[in-house]
Structures are given as C-alpha cells and as structure tokens.
Amino acid sequence: MPTELPYAADAEISLTYDELEVLRLQYEKELAQSHVTVQTKFNYAWGLVKSPMRDHQVEGVRLLQDIYRTEPTRRRECLYYLALGHYKMGNFTDARSFNDLLLSREPTNLQAQSLASLIDKGVAREGYVGMALAGGVAALGTLLVAGLIRRATRK
Amino acid sequence: MASKYKGKSAANRPDNTRAAGPETSTSQSRMDLVSNALFAPFTHKKKNSSRILTDLAPVIMTPRMMNAAATVSSRSRGSLGGSAPGGSRLDFATLGRAPMRLTLGNRRITSRDLQIVEATDELLDADIPEAEGVASDVSLFRGFNATIPSSEKNRTRRKQMRNVETPRIGLKKLGMSARGMMMEDEEERSVASEDDVVVVTRPDERGKRKGKRRGRESLSAAKALGKDELSRQTQEILLDKENLHVRRSLINSEITEIINKIKALDSIRDGLEQDLLKLQEDELELDDELEGVRERMEFEEGAFRQNDKSKPAPSSYIAPSRRRKGPVFLPSEHDDLPPGVAFMTLESHITPITALDFSEPYGTLVSASQDDSQPRLWDLMTGSAIGRLRGHRGAVKCIQVEDNLCLTGADDGTVRLWDLQLVDDDDWDRDGLTDVAEEVEGTAYDGELVEKPNGIRSSEPSEAGTDHTGPCIRSFEGHSKAVTALYFEDECLVTGASDKTLRQWDLATGQCVMTMDILWAISHPQPTIPGNSLPNHFFPGAAASAGHFAVPTPPYADGSWEMYQDFVGGVQFWGYGLVSGSGDGAVRMWDMRTGQAHRTLMGHTGPVTCLQFDEMHIASGSLDKSIRIWDVRTGGTFETLKYDHAVTALQFDTRKIIAATGENGVKIYNRTSMQHSSLHTNGHTQPVERLRYMDRYLISGGRDAALKIWTL
C-alpha cells in the first residue's frame, strides 16, 4: 500500500511561529493529561523538523523516534520522516540508512526515491568540499615544503 | 597560518575517527569540545547570526530565505554520528564536513543529539509491520494537514468574505451590556446615524416598520462574490469536509485505543484485588498460627515443669486439640506433596464409612463403617491397619480421638472410651482362621482379641464387664437408642442419641451428669427471642415428637439415598455452652448448668447432620442441601451455602469450610474469596460421607469404603 508522504521540499517550508506555537501548546496540553495522541505528536514533530532552527530539528527528530518506537503501525511513514529530518540536519549516513530501509519496503515510493537522490547529492557536495580542502592542504603543504627546501639549499 | 593549523587538525581528525572506532560519538564530542574551546573567538552561534539578520531586515528575511540561509550552514555542518558510525572511511565527504563545522560555528552538543544518534541503530533493527487500521487509512501527513491550525484558515477566509460592511450597529456595546459589563469609553463617538440608536427591536417598532413595506434589503444582497470566488469556495468546502472526515477517523481510533487501555487497566485492577484477598487470607492464617503458638508455649512450659517432677504424664494433658487452630507438626516431606491430590488411600472397610477421627497428622486414625461394630485403627505414617476396637455390639456411628483417647458411640446405645496405646497389633482378620496358640503376655487383653488357651480363636466380643483391661477403659450406658453424636473435652463428654436426648457424662467416673431432653425443648420453646414464633415442625418429614424419626435423604450424586434416622446430627460444647443440631432442623444452644436450651436457631428445612462452632460462628450442614453459618452472639444467619446434594459432614476455620456434600469430590469453600473448589484427584469413587482435617492434612471417608488422605 503506497504511503502518502510529502516531498522533501515541503520540509523546507517552515510554519509560522504562531502555528508552531499552537502545535506546541496542543502537544503540551495533551502531555499534561498524560495521553498524547499520535497525530498531535506528529504534528508538533513535523512542525519542528520543518523549522530552520537546529534545536527544533533535533527535538523534532527525537519525537519522531518516539513515535517510531511506540507505534509499530506508523513505522513505515516514520522512516521517511526520520530520513528527512536527518537529511535536514546533515546526518547523511543516518538519513541514508532510514531511507534505504524504506525503499526496501516500498521500492515504488516516489518521495523516498527523490529523497535518496537528494541525499546522494548532499554527500557528493560535501565530497567536493572535502576534495577542495584536501587539494588546498596539499597545495599549502607543498608550498611549505618547497619553501623549507629552498631555505635549506640557500643556506 | 591559522588556516593551515585548521587544515592540519582537520586532517588529524579523521585519523582520530579511525582510531576511535566503536566509541564513536563520545570521542568525537570530546574533540568537538576541545575545538570549541580553541576556536571560541572564531565561532558564533548560528542562532545569533540569523537573529541579527532577522532584526535588521524583517521584510527580507522571510521564512524562505531564513531557511535557505540556515540549511546551507546546517547541512554542511555535519554531525557527530554522521562521520563516526560511517566507519573509519577517510573520504572526502568527511573531510569536507570538518572545516565547515569548525568555521561556521558550533552549537553545544546537547544530550539530545547524542540521544538521536544512539537511537538510530536500535530503531533500524526494529520490526516494521504492515500498517493496518487507522494507520493505513489516514497517513500521518494527511492527518497533519487536516489538523494543523492553518486547515481552518480556508473557513475563516470564507467567513471573512461574507463579512458585509454595514453602518455601525453598536453590536459590541449590545454584547457587553447583555453580559452586564460596563462599556469603557470606547463609544465616545456620538451617535451619528439613526442606526446607532437601534438596540432591541421592539414589537411595536417592527409593526410600525411593517407598515412601510419597504423593509431593509437583506445583508447578502449587498455583496457580490463573483463566480470564481464561489467556485473556489465550493472547492474549499469540499476539502474541509474531507479534513473533517480525516479528523473523525483519527478521533475514533483514539477512542478505541483508550477503550483498550481502560480494559487493560481494569484487568490489572482485578488482579490486584485478588491479591488483596489473598493477603487477607494470609492474615487470618497468621492469626490462627499465633494462637496455636501461644497455646504451645503454655503447654511446653507446663510440660517441662512436669518433667522436673518426673511423674507419668496424664493421658489428657494437651489442650484440646479439637479447638487447636494453629499449625501442627508435620514431617518435612509433607511440603513436597502436591496440594489437592489424595496421596494415600486406606482400604480395608467394606461398607460405607460412617465415622472417622485421627489424633494428629501422621498419627493414628480410627475409622468405622456401616454395620461394623469394630472400628479400625490405622497408623498414618505407614498407612497400614494396626488394630481394631472390639467391644461394641452395634455399628459405631461417631468417633472422637484426642491423642490416645478415643470415644466411640454406637447403635447399641453405649459410648466406650478406649486407650489407643493399649491396642495391640492385630493382623488377624475377622475371617482369619489361623489358630495360633499365643502366649498371653503381661496384661491380659481380653477386651480385644480373644484368645482362648485351647487354641480356638473366638471373635466374640467380651462382655462389657471387662472394662479395665484392654483398650476399652470405660463404657457409658444410659441411652436407650443409638448414640449418633458425641463431643468430649477434658473430663466432660456430651452425647446425643436417637432417643432424642442429650446426656452429659463425667469421663473420670463414667456417670451421667445431666440429661437434656430435646423433645421437651421442642414443645417448650423460649418465647423471648424474636423470630422464634414459628411452629416447631419445620418441615413435613420431621415427625419429631411422633416416635421413630426417619427421614429419607435426598439422593446423593450417584442417585442412592437412604433413610436418615439420626435424630442428633452433631454436638459440640465449650465451657458451659452446648450447641446441638437435631433432626427437626433446629440448631439449639444449651446452657449446661441448667440443662435448658436458651436459643433455637431456625432456618434449616431438613435434619441437621453436622455441626461445628468457634468463637464467632456456628456452621451447620443439613439434608436440605445447605450449610448455614450463624452468628454465635445474635443467632442470625451470616451465610447460606447451597449445594446440589445433602451435606453430611463439615469442618471450618476462619478461612475455609470443607464439606462432604454427597459428591465424590470434597468441597472446599474459601471464605475470603468466596470461591468454591473441589478435591477429586485420585479421589473417591462414591460420595464422600465424613471428613476431618488438621491444618493442611485432611482425611475423608466415602461410601466407597475408602479413606483418602489429602494435602490442603
């Protein structure tokens, strides 16, 4: 059965502060009653993940992990959201493992596939940065060594 | 130089990563902390940066742009676990992440981060079942869209579209004054148009206006919404309806979940209540044990004092064990026995058992059966018969054993007192024919096995005159008909017989001290007790005063029945108080000093067959298939237990009532939990007739002529 999931781009659109506040209040009210419905928790978690602040994202992922642990029926969807959350935070390996698990369950899921490509792109970009850095370090290193040698030979 | 330094340490970092290996996140965090400390001047919180930007240019920094600014930094930052669990791959990605982390500022690593990372692995291992129920109907995302506040916004928008600009009516003032609140000076504006004045449309005003027949145009005519808007509204309404549907299914699923939780909690509560009941039972048991231990303490003090005087202990020195409630001494192997199983069967009788009693668990058992005038003796340790009590001329109907003293009452109207220690081992059957000329040893035991010197073995019981030799110590004669119930304690014995009298005897002298006539008590009922005005004949078959008493018993479980002729079903006394259960269905309480029955407890509709009382309750079982528990002080009925067949024997304590109710299984009623149970494993094959228990050791005798021993 295909799961209805939002595209990764949706995670970039954050809610307004007021909306998030409403969700947070709803969540805490239910928390006070010590019965939190899955939907409320998810709403709040998803709102947090969509937010640009890293703290929020961390909290959102933590809540999603809670949902994952406690609701076996919701796990497949949560896989996607966890992958998305980790992707936003930059934990590409985690994101990839969750996403791969989802794809192994549901190979035809479009959103999961698009997320997989996004993760790949992110990893690649970091790779380029790393390459650039390594190149820079190598260049600096050679310059230094050259300078030392020149100094030595000059002496 | 600074950058070079950064580069070098960045290069070192992956090496550390590789070396660290399994202890990934913590080591990384340490490194991060160190790097934090080093680069503190260079780093600044991302939060600060974006907040500054937001303050400067709120217009520009829409959420979109903020996201864009933030995600660049966050994505390139990388995390702790990101590089570490990936193994010790020194690849460019890892490398690329490092400097960004250093330069673009670093948050404090919170425990949350660690939590997430550590949880990942375990979560990945978790099982992912197929989504079912509400999860498959409404995905989380759908639910999100249905329940976030912005789902309401279409509705509010539509409402606003329907807002019509009208001249000021002053509704707010209306509302406030309707609530009884004073308006603040908001309404300072003077009433400009006449519409302001309208507050409540009074009927007469309306009537006036009707006359004008102009009316106001309805509000809706003032505004034109346009086709696009209207179609958009229809779409939105449909969407909102779908959202409602989604929300409804969410709430329904929540309700079912809560119902299940409540059920689970209820079952937990029931379990706890059961535990409470058990604790109550244990408390009662401990109380009994305490009493027993205290009695034992007194006894032991007395016994040891006597030992100093070194005189032979008299035969009845222990406090009456019939009333001893505390734990008895059992061999340690007794604990290994499975409860509820008859672990020993004594078979020797050939007719239904009519009476049984034993001195103590694993001690000596005396049992009698129908038409058998010689009760048998058993050694409960080995389970073998060790002798017989010969002397009676009629079938023995009731037995009581206290240590080595045994009293039996028989159909011949006599009660005999036996010393069980004097009964010799008798392995000769009644039909045994071996003539062995046996030397008559020390004490002549001609009350027992009659051994004529000429070798002819005679099984005729000796005359009643030989009371002082042999096991039969004394014989009590006085009743004219069968003695069917007896109870003795210390030196006092009370017997009940089918001549409808109760007699009190002195054990030492053998004399009858008092005779209590039940017939007299029946015809002279005590008038003072309320509720005692019922006629004496409680049930048709009583014929109490009319000579021979015989009542057919209701059929047993196997269908058999017989004529019940024992007028006195049970007696017990304590101090001066005597309680008797008789064939007219009445339980009478007598004062043994006066010989008068001062109270009659009515309720049974059949002859009372068995009786027992303790400080608080009297329990009586009768042929009317019930057991009644009475209050000793008031005489009211506490409880009535109904069974399927006639009750023939019972014994109770604070926690349970064990009864023989005409079935093959021994019935146990738990008084704290009010549960019935039955002992039938390896049990009787015909209805149980008699039983007796002490602490956890129960002996039952049935119509199948077998005696079975159980662990409780």
PDB file of C-alpha atoms in Angstrom, chain A residues 129-145, chain B residues 3-12 95 99:
ATOM      1  CA  VAL A 129      34.291  20.457  -0.429  1.00  0.00           C
ATOM      2  CA  GLY A 130      36.497  17.850   1.047  1.00  0.00           C
ATOM      3  CA  MET A 131      38.353  17.436  -2.188  1.00  0.00           C
ATOM      4  CA  ALA A 132      38.841  21.126  -2.405  1.00  0.00           C
ATOM      5  CA  LEU A 133      40.103  21.227   1.117  1.00  0.00           C
ATOM      6  CA  ALA A 134      42.419  18.330   0.604  1.00  0.00           C
ATOM      7  CA  GLY A 135      43.697  19.966  -2.507  1.00  0.00           C
ATOM      8  CA  GLY A 136      44.228  23.176  -0.640  1.00  0.00           C
ATOM      9  CA  VAL A 137      46.037  21.440   2.148  1.00  0.00           C
ATOM     10  CA  ALA A 138      48.164  19.578  -0.324  1.00  0.00           C
ATOM     11  CA  ALA A 139      48.984  22.796  -2.083  1.00  0.00           C
ATOM     12  CA  LEU A 140      49.885  24.528   1.122  1.00  0.00           C
ATOM     13  CA  GLY A 141      51.900  21.573   2.160  1.00  0.00           C
ATOM     14  CA  THR A 142      53.942  21.551  -0.981  1.00  0.00           C
ATOM     15  CA  LEU A 143      54.494  25.298  -0.755  1.00  0.00           C
ATOM     16  CA  LEU A 144      55.750  24.918   2.768  1.00  0.00           C
ATOM     17  CA  VAL A 145      58.000  22.043   1.901  1.00  0.00           C
TER      18      VAL A 145
ATOM     19  CA  SER B   3      44.009  28.270   8.330  1.00  0.00           C
ATOM     20  CA  LYS B   4      46.904  25.916   7.969  1.00  0.00           C
ATOM     21  CA  TYR B   5      46.573  24.941  11.535  1.00  0.00           C
ATOM     22  CA  LYS B   6      42.943  24.352  10.988  1.00  0.00           C
ATOM     23  CA  GLY B   7      43.690  22.255   7.998  1.00  0.00           C
ATOM     24  CA  LYS B   8      46.179  20.134   9.866  1.00  0.00           C
ATOM     25  CA  SER B   9      43.922  19.453  12.721  1.00  0.00           C
ATOM     26  CA  ALA B  10      41.155  18.707  10.312  1.00  0.00           C
ATOM     27  CA  ALA B  11      43.355  16.150   8.720  1.00  0.00           C
ATOM     28  CA  ASN B  12      44.149  14.725  12.069  1.00  0.00           C
ATOM     29  CA  LEU B  95      36.922  15.854   5.152  1.00  0.00           C
ATOM     30  CA  PRO B  99      36.214  22.643   8.284  1.00  0.00           C
TER      31      PRO B  99
END
